[in-house]
Coordinates of C-alpha atoms in Angstrom, one line a residue:
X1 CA 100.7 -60.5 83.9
X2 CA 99.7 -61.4 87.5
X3 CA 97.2 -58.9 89.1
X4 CA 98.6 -56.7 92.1
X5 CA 97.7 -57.7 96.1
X6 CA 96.4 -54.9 98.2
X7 CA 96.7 -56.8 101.7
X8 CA 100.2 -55.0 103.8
X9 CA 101.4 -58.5 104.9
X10 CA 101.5 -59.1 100.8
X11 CA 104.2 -56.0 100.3
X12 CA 106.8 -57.9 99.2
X13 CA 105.0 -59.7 96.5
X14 CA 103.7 -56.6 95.1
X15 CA 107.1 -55.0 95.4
X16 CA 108.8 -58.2 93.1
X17 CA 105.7 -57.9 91.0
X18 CA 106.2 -54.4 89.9
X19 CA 109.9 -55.5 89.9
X20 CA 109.3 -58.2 87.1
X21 CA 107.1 -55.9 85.2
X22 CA 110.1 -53.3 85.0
X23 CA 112.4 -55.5 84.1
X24 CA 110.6 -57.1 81.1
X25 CA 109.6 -53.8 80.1
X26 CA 112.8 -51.9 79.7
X27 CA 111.1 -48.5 80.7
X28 CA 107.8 -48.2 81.4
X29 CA 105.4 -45.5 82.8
X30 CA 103.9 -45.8 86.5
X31 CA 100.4 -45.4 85.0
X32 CA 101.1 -48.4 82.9
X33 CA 102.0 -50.8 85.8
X34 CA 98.5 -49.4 87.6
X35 CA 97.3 -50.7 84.6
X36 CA 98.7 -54.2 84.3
X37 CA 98.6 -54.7 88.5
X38 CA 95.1 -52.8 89.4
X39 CA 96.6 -51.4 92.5
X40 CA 95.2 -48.1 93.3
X41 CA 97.7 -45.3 92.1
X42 CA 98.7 -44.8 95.4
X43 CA 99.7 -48.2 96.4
X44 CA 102.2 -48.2 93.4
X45 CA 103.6 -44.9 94.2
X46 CA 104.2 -46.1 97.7
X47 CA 105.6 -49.6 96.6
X48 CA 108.2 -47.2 93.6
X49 CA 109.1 -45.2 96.5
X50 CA 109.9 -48.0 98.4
X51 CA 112.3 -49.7 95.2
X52 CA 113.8 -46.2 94.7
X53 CA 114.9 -46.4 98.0
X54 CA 116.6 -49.3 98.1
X55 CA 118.3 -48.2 94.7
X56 CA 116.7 -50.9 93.1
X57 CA 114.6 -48.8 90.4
X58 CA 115.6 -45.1 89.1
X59 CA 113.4 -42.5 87.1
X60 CA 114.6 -41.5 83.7
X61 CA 112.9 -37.8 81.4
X62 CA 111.6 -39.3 78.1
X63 CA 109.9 -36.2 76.2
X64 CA 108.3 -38.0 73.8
X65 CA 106.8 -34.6 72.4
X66 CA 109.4 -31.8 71.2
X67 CA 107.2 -29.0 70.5
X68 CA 106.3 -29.0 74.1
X69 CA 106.1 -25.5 75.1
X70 CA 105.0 -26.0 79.2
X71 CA 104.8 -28.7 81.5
X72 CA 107.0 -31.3 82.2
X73 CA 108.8 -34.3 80.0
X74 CA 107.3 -37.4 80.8
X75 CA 108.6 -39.5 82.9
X76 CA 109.5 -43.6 82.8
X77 CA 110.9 -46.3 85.5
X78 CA 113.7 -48.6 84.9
X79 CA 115.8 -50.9 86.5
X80 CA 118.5 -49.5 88.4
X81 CA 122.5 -50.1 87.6
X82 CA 123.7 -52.7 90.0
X83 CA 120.4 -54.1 91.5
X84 CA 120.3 -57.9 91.1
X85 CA 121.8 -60.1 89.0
X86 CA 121.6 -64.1 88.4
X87 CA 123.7 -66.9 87.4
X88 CA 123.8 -69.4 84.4
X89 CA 125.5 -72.3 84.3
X90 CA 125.4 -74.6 81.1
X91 CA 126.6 -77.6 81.4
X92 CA 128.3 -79.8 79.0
X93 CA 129.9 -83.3 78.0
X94 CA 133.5 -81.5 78.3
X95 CA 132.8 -77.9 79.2
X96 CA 130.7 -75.6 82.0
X97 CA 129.7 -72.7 80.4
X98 CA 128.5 -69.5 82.6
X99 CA 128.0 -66.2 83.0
X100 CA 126.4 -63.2 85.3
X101 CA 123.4 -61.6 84.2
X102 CA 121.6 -58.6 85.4
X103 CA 118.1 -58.9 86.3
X104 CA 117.3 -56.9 82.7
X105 CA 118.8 -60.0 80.7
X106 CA 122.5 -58.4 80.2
X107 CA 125.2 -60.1 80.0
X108 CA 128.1 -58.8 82.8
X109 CA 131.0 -61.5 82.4
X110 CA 130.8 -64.8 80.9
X111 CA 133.1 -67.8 81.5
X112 CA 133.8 -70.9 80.4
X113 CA 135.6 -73.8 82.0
X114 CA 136.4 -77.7 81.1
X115 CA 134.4 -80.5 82.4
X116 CA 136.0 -84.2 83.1
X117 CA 133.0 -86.0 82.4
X118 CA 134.8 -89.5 81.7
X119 CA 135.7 -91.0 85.3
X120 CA 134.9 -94.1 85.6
X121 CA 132.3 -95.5 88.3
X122 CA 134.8 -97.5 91.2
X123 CA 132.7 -100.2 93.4
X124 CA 132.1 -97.4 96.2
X125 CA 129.9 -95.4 94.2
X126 CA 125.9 -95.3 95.2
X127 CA 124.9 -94.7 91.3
X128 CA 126.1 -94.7 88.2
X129 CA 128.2 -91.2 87.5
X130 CA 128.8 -90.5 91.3
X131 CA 132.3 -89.5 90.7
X132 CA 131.7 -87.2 87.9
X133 CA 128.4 -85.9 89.8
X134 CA 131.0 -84.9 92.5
X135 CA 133.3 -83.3 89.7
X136 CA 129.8 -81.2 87.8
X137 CA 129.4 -79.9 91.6
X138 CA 132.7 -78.5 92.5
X139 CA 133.5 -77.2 88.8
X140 CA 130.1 -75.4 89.0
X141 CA 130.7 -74.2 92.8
X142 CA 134.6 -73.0 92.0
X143 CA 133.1 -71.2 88.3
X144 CA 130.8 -69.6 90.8
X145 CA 133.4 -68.0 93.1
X146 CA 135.4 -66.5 90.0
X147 CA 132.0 -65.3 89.0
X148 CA 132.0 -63.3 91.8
X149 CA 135.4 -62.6 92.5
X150 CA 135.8 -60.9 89.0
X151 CA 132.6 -59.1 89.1
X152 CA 132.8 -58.4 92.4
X153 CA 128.7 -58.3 92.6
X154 CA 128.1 -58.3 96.5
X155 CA 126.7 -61.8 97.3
X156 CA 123.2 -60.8 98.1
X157 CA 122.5 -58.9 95.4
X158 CA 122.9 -62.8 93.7
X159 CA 119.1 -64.6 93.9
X160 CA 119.7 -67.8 92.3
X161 CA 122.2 -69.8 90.5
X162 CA 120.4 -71.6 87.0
X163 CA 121.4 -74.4 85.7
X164 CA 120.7 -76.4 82.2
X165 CA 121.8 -80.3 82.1
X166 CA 122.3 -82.2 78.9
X167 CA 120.3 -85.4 78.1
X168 CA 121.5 -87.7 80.7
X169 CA 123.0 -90.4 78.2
X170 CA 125.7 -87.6 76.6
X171 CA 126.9 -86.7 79.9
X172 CA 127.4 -90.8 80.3
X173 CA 128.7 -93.7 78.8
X174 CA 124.9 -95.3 77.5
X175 CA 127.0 -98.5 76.5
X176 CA 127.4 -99.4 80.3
X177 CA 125.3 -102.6 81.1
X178 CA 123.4 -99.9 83.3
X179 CA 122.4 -97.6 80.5
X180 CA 121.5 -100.1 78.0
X181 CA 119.3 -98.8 74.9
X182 CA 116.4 -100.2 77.0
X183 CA 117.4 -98.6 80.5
X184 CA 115.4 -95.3 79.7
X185 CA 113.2 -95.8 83.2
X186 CA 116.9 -96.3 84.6
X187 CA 118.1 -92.8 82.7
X188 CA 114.9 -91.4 83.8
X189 CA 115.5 -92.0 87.7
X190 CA 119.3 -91.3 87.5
X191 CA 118.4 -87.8 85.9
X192 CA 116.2 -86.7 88.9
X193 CA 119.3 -88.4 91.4
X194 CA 121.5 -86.2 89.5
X195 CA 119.5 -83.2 89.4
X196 CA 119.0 -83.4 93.2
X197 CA 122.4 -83.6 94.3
X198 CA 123.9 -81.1 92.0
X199 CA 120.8 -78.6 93.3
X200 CA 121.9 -80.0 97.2
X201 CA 125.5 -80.1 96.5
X202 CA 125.6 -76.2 95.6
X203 CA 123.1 -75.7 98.2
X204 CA 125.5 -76.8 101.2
X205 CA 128.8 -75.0 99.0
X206 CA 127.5 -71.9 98.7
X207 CA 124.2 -71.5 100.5
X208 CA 122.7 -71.0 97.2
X209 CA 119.5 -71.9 95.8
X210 CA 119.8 -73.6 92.2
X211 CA 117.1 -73.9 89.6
X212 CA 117.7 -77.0 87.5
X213 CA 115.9 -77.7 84.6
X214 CA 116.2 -79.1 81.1
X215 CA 117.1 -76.7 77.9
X216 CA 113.3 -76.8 76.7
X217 CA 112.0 -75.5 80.1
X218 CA 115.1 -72.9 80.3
X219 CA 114.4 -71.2 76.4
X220 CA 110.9 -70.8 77.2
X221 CA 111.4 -68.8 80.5
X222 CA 113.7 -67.0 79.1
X223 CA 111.3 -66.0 75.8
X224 CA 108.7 -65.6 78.6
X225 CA 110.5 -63.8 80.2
X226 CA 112.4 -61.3 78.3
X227 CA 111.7 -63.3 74.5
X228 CA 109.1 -63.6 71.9
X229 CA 106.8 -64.7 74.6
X230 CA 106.5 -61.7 76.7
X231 CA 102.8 -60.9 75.3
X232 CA 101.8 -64.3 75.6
X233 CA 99.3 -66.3 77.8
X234 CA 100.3 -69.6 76.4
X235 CA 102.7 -71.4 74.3
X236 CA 105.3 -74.0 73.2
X237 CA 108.2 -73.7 73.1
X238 CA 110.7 -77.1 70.6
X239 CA 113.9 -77.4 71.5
X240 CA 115.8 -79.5 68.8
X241 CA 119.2 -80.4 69.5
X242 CA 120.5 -83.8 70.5
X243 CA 117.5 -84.8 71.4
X244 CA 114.0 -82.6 71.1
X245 CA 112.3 -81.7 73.8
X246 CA 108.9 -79.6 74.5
X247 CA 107.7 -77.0 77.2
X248 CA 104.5 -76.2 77.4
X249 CA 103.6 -72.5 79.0
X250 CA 100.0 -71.8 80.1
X251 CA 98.8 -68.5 81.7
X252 CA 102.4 -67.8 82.2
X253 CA 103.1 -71.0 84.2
X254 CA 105.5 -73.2 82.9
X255 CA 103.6 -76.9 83.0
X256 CA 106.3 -79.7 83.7
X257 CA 105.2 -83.3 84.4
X258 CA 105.5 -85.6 87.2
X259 CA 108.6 -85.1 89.6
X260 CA 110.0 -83.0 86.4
X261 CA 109.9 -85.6 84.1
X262 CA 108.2 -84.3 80.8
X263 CA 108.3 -82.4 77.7
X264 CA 110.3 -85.6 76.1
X265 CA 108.9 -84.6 72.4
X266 CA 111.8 -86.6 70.6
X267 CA 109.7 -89.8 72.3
X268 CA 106.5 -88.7 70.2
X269 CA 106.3 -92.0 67.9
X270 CA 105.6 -90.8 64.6
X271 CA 106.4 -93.8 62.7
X272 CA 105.4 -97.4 64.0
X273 CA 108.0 -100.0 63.5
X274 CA 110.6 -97.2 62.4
X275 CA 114.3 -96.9 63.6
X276 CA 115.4 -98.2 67.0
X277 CA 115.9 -95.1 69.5
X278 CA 117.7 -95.5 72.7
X279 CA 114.4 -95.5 74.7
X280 CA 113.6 -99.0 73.3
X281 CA 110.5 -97.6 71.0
X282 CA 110.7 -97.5 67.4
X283 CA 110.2 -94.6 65.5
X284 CA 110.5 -92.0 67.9
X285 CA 110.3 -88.2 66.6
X286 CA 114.3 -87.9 67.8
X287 CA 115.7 -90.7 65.1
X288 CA 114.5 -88.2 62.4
X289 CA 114.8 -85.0 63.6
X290 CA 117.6 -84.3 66.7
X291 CA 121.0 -83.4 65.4
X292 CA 122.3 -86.7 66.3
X293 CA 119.8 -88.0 63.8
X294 CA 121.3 -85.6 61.3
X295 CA 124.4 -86.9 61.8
X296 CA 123.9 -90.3 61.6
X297 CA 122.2 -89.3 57.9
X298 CA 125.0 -87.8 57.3
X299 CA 127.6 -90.4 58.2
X300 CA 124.8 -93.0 55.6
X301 CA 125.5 -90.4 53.1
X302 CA 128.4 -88.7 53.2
X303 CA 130.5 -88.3 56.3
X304 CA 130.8 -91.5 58.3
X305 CA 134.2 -89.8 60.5
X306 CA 132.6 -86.6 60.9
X307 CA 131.3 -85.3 64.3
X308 CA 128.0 -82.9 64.5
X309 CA 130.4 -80.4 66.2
X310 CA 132.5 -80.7 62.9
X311 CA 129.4 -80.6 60.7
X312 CA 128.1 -77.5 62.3
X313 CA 130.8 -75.3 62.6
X314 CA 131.2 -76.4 58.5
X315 CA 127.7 -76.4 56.9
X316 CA 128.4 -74.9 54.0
X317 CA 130.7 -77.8 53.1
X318 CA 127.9 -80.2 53.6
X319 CA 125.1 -78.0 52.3
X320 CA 123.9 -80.5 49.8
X321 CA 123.7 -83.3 52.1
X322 CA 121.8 -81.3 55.1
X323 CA 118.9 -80.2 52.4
X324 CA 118.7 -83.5 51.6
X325 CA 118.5 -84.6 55.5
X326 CA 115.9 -81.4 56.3
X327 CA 113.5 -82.7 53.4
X328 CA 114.0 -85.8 55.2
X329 CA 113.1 -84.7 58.6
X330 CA 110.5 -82.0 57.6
X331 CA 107.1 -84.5 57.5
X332 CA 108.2 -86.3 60.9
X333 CA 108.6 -83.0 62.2
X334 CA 104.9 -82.0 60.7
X335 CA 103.7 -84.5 62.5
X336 CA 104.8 -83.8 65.8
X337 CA 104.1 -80.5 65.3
X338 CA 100.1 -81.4 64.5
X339 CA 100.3 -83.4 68.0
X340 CA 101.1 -80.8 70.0
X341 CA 98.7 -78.3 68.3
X342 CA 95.9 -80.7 68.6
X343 CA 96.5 -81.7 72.3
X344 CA 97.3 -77.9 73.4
X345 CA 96.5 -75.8 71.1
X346 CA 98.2 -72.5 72.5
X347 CA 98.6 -69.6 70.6
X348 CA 102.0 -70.5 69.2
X349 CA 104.3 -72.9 68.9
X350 CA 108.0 -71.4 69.1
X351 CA 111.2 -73.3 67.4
X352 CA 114.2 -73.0 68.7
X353 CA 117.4 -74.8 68.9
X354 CA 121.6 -74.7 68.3
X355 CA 123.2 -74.9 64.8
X356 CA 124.5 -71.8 62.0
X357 CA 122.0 -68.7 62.0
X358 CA 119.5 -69.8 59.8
X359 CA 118.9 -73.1 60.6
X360 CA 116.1 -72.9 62.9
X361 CA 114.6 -70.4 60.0
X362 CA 114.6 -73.4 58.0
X363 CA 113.3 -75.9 60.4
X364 CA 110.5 -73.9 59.9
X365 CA 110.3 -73.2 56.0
X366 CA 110.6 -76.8 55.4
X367 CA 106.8 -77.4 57.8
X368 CA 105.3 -75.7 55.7
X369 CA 102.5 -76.1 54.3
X370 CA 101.5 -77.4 58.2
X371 CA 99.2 -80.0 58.3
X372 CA 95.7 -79.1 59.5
X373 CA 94.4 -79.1 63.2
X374 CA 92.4 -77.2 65.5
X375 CA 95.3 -74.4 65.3
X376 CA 93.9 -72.8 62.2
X377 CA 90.3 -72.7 63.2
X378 CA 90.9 -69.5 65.7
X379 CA 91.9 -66.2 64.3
X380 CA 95.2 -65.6 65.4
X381 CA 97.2 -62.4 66.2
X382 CA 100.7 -64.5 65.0
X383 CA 101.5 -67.9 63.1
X384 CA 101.0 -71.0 64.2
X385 CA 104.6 -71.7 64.1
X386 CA 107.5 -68.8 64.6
X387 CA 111.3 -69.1 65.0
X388 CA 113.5 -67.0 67.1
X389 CA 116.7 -65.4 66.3
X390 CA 119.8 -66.8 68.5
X391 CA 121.8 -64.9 70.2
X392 CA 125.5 -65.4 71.9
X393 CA 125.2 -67.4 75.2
X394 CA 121.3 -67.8 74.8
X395 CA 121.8 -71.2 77.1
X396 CA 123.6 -69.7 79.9
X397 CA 120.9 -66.4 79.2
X398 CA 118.1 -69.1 79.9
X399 CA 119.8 -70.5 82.8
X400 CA 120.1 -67.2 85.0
X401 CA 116.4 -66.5 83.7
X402 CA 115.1 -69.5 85.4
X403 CA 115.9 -68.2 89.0
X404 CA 115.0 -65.0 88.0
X405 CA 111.5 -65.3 87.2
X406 CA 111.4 -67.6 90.6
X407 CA 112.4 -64.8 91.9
X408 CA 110.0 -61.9 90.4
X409 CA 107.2 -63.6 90.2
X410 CA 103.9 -63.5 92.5
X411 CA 102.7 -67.2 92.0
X412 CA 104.7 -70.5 91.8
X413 CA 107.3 -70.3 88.9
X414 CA 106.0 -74.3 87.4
X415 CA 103.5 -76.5 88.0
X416 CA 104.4 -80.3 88.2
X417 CA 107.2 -80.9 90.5
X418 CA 108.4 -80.1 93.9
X419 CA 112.1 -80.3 94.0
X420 CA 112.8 -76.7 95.4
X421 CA 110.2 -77.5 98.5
X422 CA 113.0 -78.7 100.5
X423 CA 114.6 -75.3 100.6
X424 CA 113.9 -72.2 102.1
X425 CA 116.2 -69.8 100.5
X426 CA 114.9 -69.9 97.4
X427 CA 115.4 -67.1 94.8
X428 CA 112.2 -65.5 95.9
X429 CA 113.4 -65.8 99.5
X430 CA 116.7 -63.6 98.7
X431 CA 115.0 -61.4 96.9
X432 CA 112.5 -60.9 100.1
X433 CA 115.6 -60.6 102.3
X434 CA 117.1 -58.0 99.7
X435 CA 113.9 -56.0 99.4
X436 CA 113.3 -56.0 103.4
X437 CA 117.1 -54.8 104.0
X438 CA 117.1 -51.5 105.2
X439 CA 119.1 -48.9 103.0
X440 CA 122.4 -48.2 103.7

């Protein structure tokens, strides 16, 4: 938790400090946050004057003690109804799903809308997917205004709009001559274009600022933020779904690479020479463990017309099959697992991903026993590998989490790329202009 900044001219900072701390929280006592911040006791009672008045934070009478015969019940913070809220936006090859949250992580209204994603490129376009870039912008821009409209949530109570992006090559055709199996640089480049002008495109709409990221990055703010990370200094957090990906948290900074581009654990190479992935490489950690992986194990085995989607919403009836595919997978996945413990050894490594309820659970199961690294030489307060529980619209959850914690937090939200620079009104910004608004 980041320390507390006495300077005046650093009010606002201090005020979406104590905000964040609240809101992960729950409830929490003032003493506490003097605790966490190091502010003097009287700073934070001026700052929690200050939220209380702009109805952002309310007082609720715990007595924790009922044989108290004198004195009064103790008394806790919490966020008040109807302060801020976010909004997540998962996109998809044929759907955009999204949904309002409250700064607390709850759910207000979700929605869900389909997605065109199969126009084809005319002669005009400036890059591949221009047309359907166009289409991902006003789908996500009109999903917004029923957002709004139906939760009628005043518009600057709103600090950021979230979004999560699948792999490039599923929201494209990657058997266009310009996303060959050997075209990852191209996929690589065409994911930042497309990330820019979504984030600019909802920017000019709406006036808007929009966090983009990929799932990995998303899950672990939102564990960070309201998840199995909350306690945490440092962690990573696996992603498998149609492709694996990694984020890596340290001292509560989520650590992306350059421009963005990183966390691509399905590219780990794990066996030399092995099966051909779309990247060109051989033997890349997603051709054993991703779902598409599982699926084309699947169709070898036993279901060559069978989609995931099918197989997933159906386990049971291929039960036999997917054991035989998770034995299959489990000492790839060992090994990518000792990688990331050896080169960042944090105090945890958290799986997560989509499938039935238990799959994740055994993901995990089937890593054990790990292999050795550094990560058992340190006394530890929690495995070295966990798995978290789903939850319904965890994705769009993540989403509205990532401008959130923008928002709340003191220091930069990521380390590693720039692509919010170009804006002023970021989530912190409205948040500033919300807390500085006098009260009506």
């Amino acid at each position: 938790m980041g320390h507390g900044i006495n300077p005046q001219h650093n009010k606002l900072i201090n005020l979406r400090l104590i905000l964040g701390i609240i809101a992960k929280q729950g409830t929490i006592a003032q003493t506490d946050i003097t605790k966490q911040t190091h502010l003097t006791k009287q700073a934070i009672s001026n700052l929690i004057t200050t939220l209380k008045d702009k109805n952002l934070v309310d007082s609720t009478a715990v007595d924790s003690d009922k044989d108290r015969k004198v004195g009064k019940p103790a008394t806790l913070l919490k966020i008040a109804d109807n302060s801020i809220y976010a909004i997540g936006f998962r996109v998809r090859k044929h759907t955009v799903e999204s949904a309002v949250y409250t700064i607390c992580g709850d759910c207000v209204y979700a929605y869900t809308v389909p997605l065109n994603c199969t126009s084809p490129c005319t002669s005009t376009c400036t890059s591949p997917g221009h047309i359907i870039t166009t289409h991902i912008i006003s789908t996500l821009c009109d999903a917004y205004t029923h957002l709004v409209h139906h939760t009628h949530i005043p518009r600057q109570k709103i600090v950021g709009i979230g979004v999560v992006l699948p792999p490039y090559q599923r929201l494209f055709d990657v058997s266009s001559p310009l996303l060959s199996p050997l075209s990852s640089p191209l996929q690589h480049t065409h994911t930042l274009e497309l990330q820019t002008a979504i984030q600019q495109g909802i920017f000019e709409k709406l006036q808007m600022p929009a966090v983009i990221e990929n799932i990995a990055t998303a899950m672990a703010t939102k564990e960070l933020f309201f998840g199995a990370a909350k306690h945490l200094q440092s962690f990573i957090y696996v992603y498998i779904g149609y492709s694996v990906y990694a984020s890596f948290v340290h001292q509560k900074h989520i650590l992306s690479g350059f421009k963005g581009v990183g966390g691509k654990f399905g590219h780990l190479i794990v066996e030399p020479d092995g099966r051909q992935c779309s990247c060109g490489n051989r033997g890349c950690l997603n051709t054993y463990v991703s779902l598409e992986a599982m699926q084309a194990f699947l169709h070898r085995h036993h279901t060559p017309d069978k989609t995931i989607e099918h197989i997933l919403q159906h386990p049971h009836i291929y039960q036999k099959t997917i054991d035989m595919w998770l034995q299959h997978m489990s000492e790839p996945l060992r090994m990518g697992i000792h990688t990331l413990e050896t080169l960042f050894n944090a105090e945890t490594i958290i799986l997560g991903g989509v499938g039935p309820d238990g799959f994740i659970h055994q993901y995990t199961r089937m890593l054990r026993p790990l292999l050795p690294s550094i990560a058992q030489f340190h006394k530890r307060q929690i495995p070295r590998v966990i798995n978290v529980a789903q939850e319904h619209h965890m994705i769009t959850k993540a989403s509205a989490t990532l401008p959130l914690h923008m928002a709340l937090e003191p220091t930069p939200y990521y380390q590693g790329h720039d692509s919010h620079a170009q804006y002023k009104n970021t989530p912190a910004d409205r948040l500033n202009t919300l807390l500085s608004m006098h009260k009506n």
